[in-house]
Amino acid sequence: MEEVIRVDGISKYYQLGAVSSGSMKDDIRHLFHKLTGKEKQFYDSNVQDEQGTYALSNVSFSVNRGEVIGLIGKNGAGKSTLLKIISRITEPSAGTIKIKGRVSSLLEVGTGFHPELTGKENIYLNGAILGMKKPEIDKKLEQIVEFAGVGKYLYTPVKRYSSGMYVRLAFGIAAHLEPEILIVDEVLAVGDAEFQKRCLGKMKEVSGEGRTVLFVSHNLSAVRDLCTRGVLLENGKLTFDGPVSGAIEKYFAHGGDMSKTGVVPAGYERLYGTGEIRIHSAYVTDPAGKVMQNVFFRSPLTIRLDYECFEEVTDALFTIRIARTDGNFAGSSDYLSSTGECLSINKGKGFVTAELDETFLPGEYCIFVSAARSNGTAIDHIERIFDFTVLKNAIGKGRHYRWTTPTGFVEFKTKWQIKP
Amino acid sequence: MSKPETESTKWDIEISPSSRLLNFNELWKHRYLISVFASRDITTQFKQTLLGPLWYILHPLLTTFLFVIVFGKIANLDTDGSPRVLFYLSGIIIWQFFSSCFISTANVFTSNAYIFGKVYFPRLVIPVATVISLLVRFFIQIILFAIVFLFLRYTDDVPDSIGLNAWVIFLPVLLLIAGCLGLGCGLITSSLTYKYKDLSHFIGFAIQFLMYLSPVIYPSAMFKEFAWVFTWNPLTYVIESFRYGLLGTSEMNGQGLIYAAVFAILVLLAGVILFNNSSRRFMDTV
């Protein structure tokens, strides 16, 4: 196996607040100190001082030729920073990265597109920005135009393109790059479902050709589909490097005991949310209010969510999402969509219960909960607050689940009819 | 992760926090990108304008017209023995080349942040491409100058002593000096404007001021008291030699030209170093 990327002890330090105070006096003094060697910068990854923070600290891993690596982690874990460093958009504060072969990084499609230029002119411009040479673009032009389906509009300025055409053209150029190493960031987040499918297909094709791909996405099922290996970043540190299923498992498992009890531990670090309401716990409960970690097949599923409100919110809603522990979401429900109205919540503690009229197929599930405003602003959000298992057995004389492996997540409510 | 480095492992790219001050080799590798950016600069400039590239010609002509009226007819300033139109036009063409190089490279970082944040290529590609697109404009304007010159020769009483002479072969050198000066100043400014945004407001004013300290509108010989300003201003020698080559008026100062060349190289070198230095920091500060 040939090593093509070696990331060695990469750290990235960001100063918080004003980077330069904007005052020239400070900068000149800084420069003077630097010249006279009085000031030395230390990059000690254990220190998180008042002025700055480590977006990445001491991250090391290596990539072999032909591997497709999924880089996962929560918002702010340092994925984008790492990608930017590998793409040479920003420099590391410490450590080195060595790369063998031609790299193309797609942190966005259509970089540098000029609205006034025609489709064809933009193909050449964007292709050159992404590192292609003229003969290469000449050769690929026809394929790109065909892929994007913009043949008729090749000589029209792209500002007159529909947004779909625009994205297709942009992705078409990117897809016809032939790098040895491809770095992709969330490009799949744009475009409609059909287009996303096409992007994924193209990426599969690329990885099938034995090229090395580094893929960052929140779309965990895409990551699982495409990648052979997963690298998990948490708070700027690499915490897992191995099979992709393991990485996803660990990504969800950060909660520790929380997922067993459903109680959010004190000092739990929230990723986002404005904080007027804090969710204290959420779990599956039986009619008597007992926490249920194992649920019989076909028995009703009630989820209880305890909260405390610190500031009155007049347009609140709660959302419950349920996922398999391998990362695939089974479904979700929110108060506003179900009832058509918002909740007005006063200061103090309270709880909501949600009874799900749905038969989950046997398997391991986890619950995600959040509180938000009707405009979508997150108030509180907790991932994998509670895990539960749906057993294969049903209560009493009920129908047990017959098969070895369930297909999908829920049993359809079906009215069968047969006319012999 | 510290495997011993074997002879067979050869890395193409090494990323580390080290400082690369100058890397012209990499710039050369990206020459196709430079040409694409340069042609983008030219083609996008006139999209959606009625007259299109005609503006390359109209702009200096209208400015000359203005100068002839204000500085010639009203202020009645001396033009060193050359016809006013030719004197102003030649001054404007070379001055605009310098000042456009300066202005359009002074905001490289802020105006290209959207590209710099997404793709890597040597950042110097963009300002170099800008200068090349300005060179194209310059050549179109030089042709305009020739046409105006011939027109005046046959319709007006331009004396035979006025005209091209052998020094015109120095034209590429003059261009190079003006271009290096403009680019150098622009690069130095750009590495400051991304931090101190106020500076970009000041630049337009500063360049206008600089024009009055250069012999664009009047010959340098006109000022006796402020002679030192013109002596130290490297642009004096560039502009006057340019006129000397094209018209045979003004003076050709060999020593001054060498001074201007050395000055330009130093400014450019300082500009490139500062620029490269700030391009490494830029993405973390915006």
Coordinates of N, CA and C in Angstrom, one line a residue, chain A residues 131-244:
Chain A
G131 N -7.3 23.9 -11.5 CA -6.0 23.3 -11.8 C -5.9 22.5 -13.1
M132 N -6.8 22.7 -14.0 CA -6.7 22.0 -15.3 C -6.0 22.8 -16.3
K133 N -5.3 22.2 -17.2 CA -4.6 22.9 -18.3 C -5.6 23.0 -19.5
K134 N -5.2 23.9 -20.5 CA -6.1 24.1 -21.6 C -6.4 22.8 -22.4
P135 N -5.4 22.0 -22.8 CA -5.7 20.8 -23.6 C -6.6 19.9 -22.9
E136 N -6.5 19.8 -21.5 CA -7.4 18.9 -20.7 C -8.8 19.4 -20.8
I137 N -9.0 20.7 -20.7 CA -10.4 21.2 -20.8 C -10.9 21.0 -22.2
D138 N -10.1 21.3 -23.2 CA -10.6 21.1 -24.6 C -11.1 19.7 -24.7
K139 N -10.4 18.7 -24.2 CA -10.7 17.3 -24.3 C -12.0 17.0 -23.6
K140 N -12.2 17.6 -22.4 CA -13.4 17.3 -21.6 C -14.6 18.1 -21.9
L141 N -14.4 19.2 -22.7 CA -15.5 20.2 -22.9 C -16.8 19.5 -23.2
E142 N -16.8 18.6 -24.2 CA -18.0 18.0 -24.7 C -18.7 17.2 -23.6
Q143 N -17.9 16.4 -22.9 CA -18.4 15.6 -21.8 C -19.1 16.5 -20.7
I144 N -18.4 17.6 -20.4 CA -18.9 18.5 -19.3 C -20.3 19.0 -19.8
V145 N -20.3 19.5 -21.0 CA -21.5 20.1 -21.6 C -22.7 19.1 -21.5
E146 N -22.3 17.9 -21.9 CA -23.3 16.8 -22.0 C -23.8 16.5 -20.5
F147 N -22.9 16.3 -19.6 CA -23.2 16.0 -18.2 C -24.1 17.1 -17.7
A148 N -23.8 18.3 -17.9 CA -24.6 19.4 -17.3 C -25.9 19.7 -18.1
G149 N -26.0 19.2 -19.4 CA -27.1 19.5 -20.2 C -27.4 20.9 -20.5
V150 N -26.3 21.6 -20.8 CA -26.4 23.1 -21.1 C -26.0 23.4 -22.5
G151 N -26.0 22.3 -23.4 CA -25.6 22.5 -24.8 C -26.1 23.7 -25.5
K152 N -27.4 24.0 -25.3 CA -28.1 25.1 -26.0 C -27.6 26.4 -25.5
Y153 N -27.2 26.4 -24.2 CA -26.9 27.7 -23.6 C -25.5 28.0 -23.4
L154 N -24.6 27.3 -24.2 CA -23.2 27.4 -24.0 C -22.7 28.8 -24.2
Y155 N -23.4 29.5 -25.1 CA -22.9 30.9 -25.4 C -23.8 32.0 -24.7
T156 N -24.4 31.6 -23.6 CA -25.3 32.5 -22.9 C -24.5 32.8 -21.6
P157 N -24.6 34.1 -21.1 CA -23.9 34.4 -19.8 C -24.6 33.5 -18.7
V158 N -23.8 33.1 -17.8 CA -24.4 32.2 -16.8 C -25.3 32.9 -15.9
K159 N -25.3 34.2 -15.8 CA -26.3 34.9 -15.0 C -27.7 34.6 -15.5
R160 N -27.9 34.2 -16.7 CA -29.2 33.9 -17.2 C -29.6 32.5 -17.0
Y161 N -28.7 31.7 -16.5 CA -29.0 30.3 -16.2 C -30.0 30.1 -15.0
S162 N -30.7 29.1 -15.1 CA -31.5 28.8 -13.9 C -30.6 28.2 -12.8
S163 N -31.0 28.3 -11.6 CA -30.0 27.9 -10.5 C -29.6 26.4 -10.7
G164 N -30.6 25.6 -11.2 CA -30.3 24.2 -11.4 C -29.2 24.0 -12.5
M165 N -29.3 24.8 -13.6 CA -28.3 24.7 -14.7 C -27.0 25.1 -14.2
Y166 N -27.0 26.2 -13.4 CA -25.8 26.7 -12.9 C -25.0 25.7 -12.0
V167 N -25.8 25.1 -11.1 CA -25.1 24.1 -10.3 C -24.7 22.9 -11.1
R168 N -25.5 22.5 -12.0 CA -25.1 21.3 -12.8 C -23.8 21.6 -13.6
L169 N -23.7 22.8 -14.2 CA -22.5 23.1 -14.9 C -21.3 23.1 -14.0
A170 N -21.5 23.7 -12.8 CA -20.4 23.8 -11.9 C -20.0 22.4 -11.4
F171 N -20.9 21.6 -11.1 CA -20.5 20.2 -10.7 C -20.0 19.4 -11.8
G172 N -20.5 19.7 -13.1 CA -20.0 19.0 -14.2 C -18.5 19.2 -14.4
I173 N -18.1 20.4 -14.2 CA -16.6 20.7 -14.4 C -15.8 20.0 -13.3
A174 N -16.3 20.1 -12.1 CA -15.6 19.5 -11.0 C -15.5 17.9 -11.2
A175 N -16.6 17.4 -11.7 CA -16.7 15.9 -11.8 C -15.7 15.4 -12.9
H176 N -15.3 16.3 -13.8 CA -14.5 15.9 -14.9 C -13.0 16.2 -14.6
L177 N -12.7 16.6 -13.4 CA -11.3 16.7 -13.0 C -10.8 15.3 -12.9
E178 N -9.5 15.2 -13.2 CA -9.0 13.8 -12.9 C -7.8 13.9 -12.0
P179 N -8.2 14.2 -10.7 CA -7.1 14.2 -9.7 C -6.8 12.9 -9.2
E180 N -5.6 12.7 -8.7 CA -5.3 11.5 -8.0 C -5.9 11.5 -6.6
I181 N -6.0 12.7 -6.1 CA -6.6 12.8 -4.7 C -7.7 13.8 -4.8
L182 N -8.9 13.4 -4.4 CA -10.0 14.3 -4.4 C -10.5 14.7 -3.0
I183 N -10.6 15.9 -2.7 CA -11.1 16.4 -1.4 C -12.4 17.0 -1.6
V184 N -13.4 16.5 -0.9 CA -14.8 17.0 -1.2 C -15.4 17.4 0.2
D185 N -16.0 18.6 0.2 CA -16.7 19.1 1.4 C -18.1 19.4 1.1
E186 N -19.0 18.6 1.6 CA -20.5 19.0 1.6 C -21.0 19.5 0.3
V187 N -20.4 19.1 -0.8 CA -20.9 19.6 -2.1 C -22.2 19.1 -2.3
L188 N -22.5 18.0 -1.7 CA -23.7 17.3 -1.9 C -24.9 18.0 -1.2
A189 N -24.6 19.0 -0.5 CA -25.7 19.7 0.3 C -26.5 20.6 -0.7
V190 N -26.0 20.8 -1.9 CA -26.7 21.7 -2.8 C -27.5 20.9 -3.8
G191 N -28.4 21.5 -4.4 CA -29.2 20.9 -5.5 C -30.3 20.0 -5.0
D192 N -31.1 19.5 -6.0 CA -32.3 18.7 -5.6 C -31.8 17.3 -5.4
A193 N -32.8 16.5 -5.0 CA -32.5 15.1 -4.6 C -31.9 14.3 -5.8
E194 N -32.5 14.6 -7.0 CA -32.0 13.8 -8.2 C -30.5 14.2 -8.5
F195 N -30.3 15.5 -8.3 CA -28.9 15.9 -8.6 C -27.9 15.3 -7.6
Q196 N -28.4 15.3 -6.3 CA -27.5 14.7 -5.3 C -27.2 13.3 -5.5
K197 N -28.2 12.6 -6.1 CA -28.0 11.2 -6.4 C -26.9 11.1 -7.5
R198 N -27.0 12.0 -8.4 CA -26.0 12.0 -9.5 C -24.6 12.3 -9.0
C199 N -24.5 13.2 -8.0 CA -23.2 13.6 -7.5 C -22.7 12.3 -6.7
L200 N -23.5 11.7 -6.0 CA -23.0 10.5 -5.2 C -22.6 9.4 -6.2
G201 N -23.4 9.3 -7.3 CA -23.0 8.3 -8.3 C -21.6 8.6 -8.8
K202 N -21.4 9.9 -9.2 CA -20.2 10.3 -9.7 C -19.0 10.0 -8.8
M203 N -19.3 10.3 -7.5 CA -18.2 10.1 -6.5 C -17.9 8.6 -6.3
K204 N -18.9 7.8 -6.4 CA -18.7 6.4 -6.3 C -17.8 5.9 -7.5
E205 N -18.2 6.5 -8.7 CA -17.4 6.1 -9.9 C -15.9 6.5 -9.7
V206 N -15.7 7.7 -9.2 CA -14.4 8.2 -8.9 C -13.6 7.3 -8.0
S207 N -14.3 6.9 -6.9 CA -13.6 6.1 -5.9 C -13.4 4.7 -6.5
G208 N -14.3 4.3 -7.4 CA -14.2 3.0 -8.0 C -12.9 2.9 -8.9
E209 N -12.5 4.0 -9.4 CA -11.4 4.0 -10.3 C -10.1 4.0 -9.6
G210 N -10.2 3.8 -8.3 CA -8.9 3.6 -7.5 C -8.3 4.9 -7.1
R211 N -9.1 6.0 -7.1 CA -8.5 7.2 -6.7 C -8.8 7.5 -5.2
T212 N -8.0 8.3 -4.7 CA -8.1 8.5 -3.2 C -9.1 9.7 -3.0
V213 N -10.0 9.5 -2.1 CA -11.0 10.5 -1.8 C -11.0 10.8 -0.3
L214 N -11.1 12.1 0.0 CA -11.3 12.5 1.3 C -12.6 13.3 1.4
F215 N -13.6 12.8 2.1 CA -14.9 13.2 2.0 C -15.5 13.7 3.3
V216 N -15.9 14.9 3.4 CA -16.5 15.5 4.6 C -18.0 15.7 4.4
S217 N -18.8 15.1 5.3 CA -20.2 15.4 5.1 C -20.9 15.1 6.4
H218 N -22.1 15.8 6.5 CA -23.0 15.4 7.6 C -23.9 14.3 7.2
N219 N -24.0 14.0 6.0 CA -24.8 13.0 5.4 C -24.2 11.6 5.7
L220 N -24.5 11.1 6.9 CA -23.8 9.9 7.4 C -24.1 8.7 6.5
S221 N -25.3 8.7 5.9 CA -25.5 7.5 5.1 C -24.7 7.5 3.9
A222 N -24.5 8.8 3.4 CA -23.6 8.9 2.2 C -22.2 8.5 2.6
V223 N -21.8 8.9 3.7 CA -20.4 8.6 4.2 C -20.3 7.0 4.3
R224 N -21.3 6.4 4.9 CA -21.2 5.0 5.0 C -21.2 4.3 3.7
D225 N -22.0 4.8 2.8 CA -22.1 4.2 1.4 C -20.8 4.3 0.7
L226 N -20.1 5.4 0.8 CA -19.0 5.7 -0.1 C -17.6 5.3 0.6
C227 N -17.5 5.4 1.9 CA -16.2 5.4 2.5 C -15.8 4.0 3.0
T228 N -14.5 3.8 2.9 CA -14.0 2.5 3.5 C -13.5 2.7 4.9
R229 N -13.1 4.0 5.2 CA -12.5 4.2 6.5 C -13.1 5.5 7.0
G230 N -13.3 5.6 8.3 CA -13.8 6.8 8.9 C -12.8 7.4 9.9
V231 N -12.7 8.8 9.8 CA -11.9 9.5 10.8 C -12.8 10.4 11.6
L232 N -12.8 10.3 12.9 CA -13.7 11.1 13.7 C -13.0 12.2 14.4
L233 N -13.4 13.4 14.3 CA -12.8 14.5 15.0 C -13.8 15.0 16.1
E234 N -13.3 15.2 17.3 CA -14.1 15.7 18.3 C -13.3 16.8 19.0
N235 N -13.8 18.0 19.0 CA -13.2 19.2 19.6 C -11.7 19.3 19.2
G236 N -11.5 19.1 17.9 CA -10.2 19.4 17.3 C -9.2 18.2 17.5
K237 N -9.7 17.2 18.1 CA -8.8 16.0 18.3 C -9.3 14.8 17.6
L238 N -8.4 14.0 17.1 CA -8.8 12.8 16.4 C -9.1 11.8 17.4
T239 N -10.3 11.3 17.4 CA -10.7 10.3 18.5 C -11.0 9.0 17.9
F240 N -11.1 8.8 16.6 CA -11.3 7.5 16.0 C -10.8 7.5 14.6
D241 N -10.1 6.4 14.3 CA -9.6 6.2 12.9 C -9.7 4.7 12.6
G242 N -10.6 4.3 11.8 CA -10.8 2.9 11.5 C -12.0 2.7 10.6
P243 N -12.6 1.5 10.7 CA -13.7 1.2 9.8 C -14.8 2.3 9.9
V244 N -15.5 2.6 8.8 CA -16.4 3.7 8.8 C -17.6 3.4 9.8

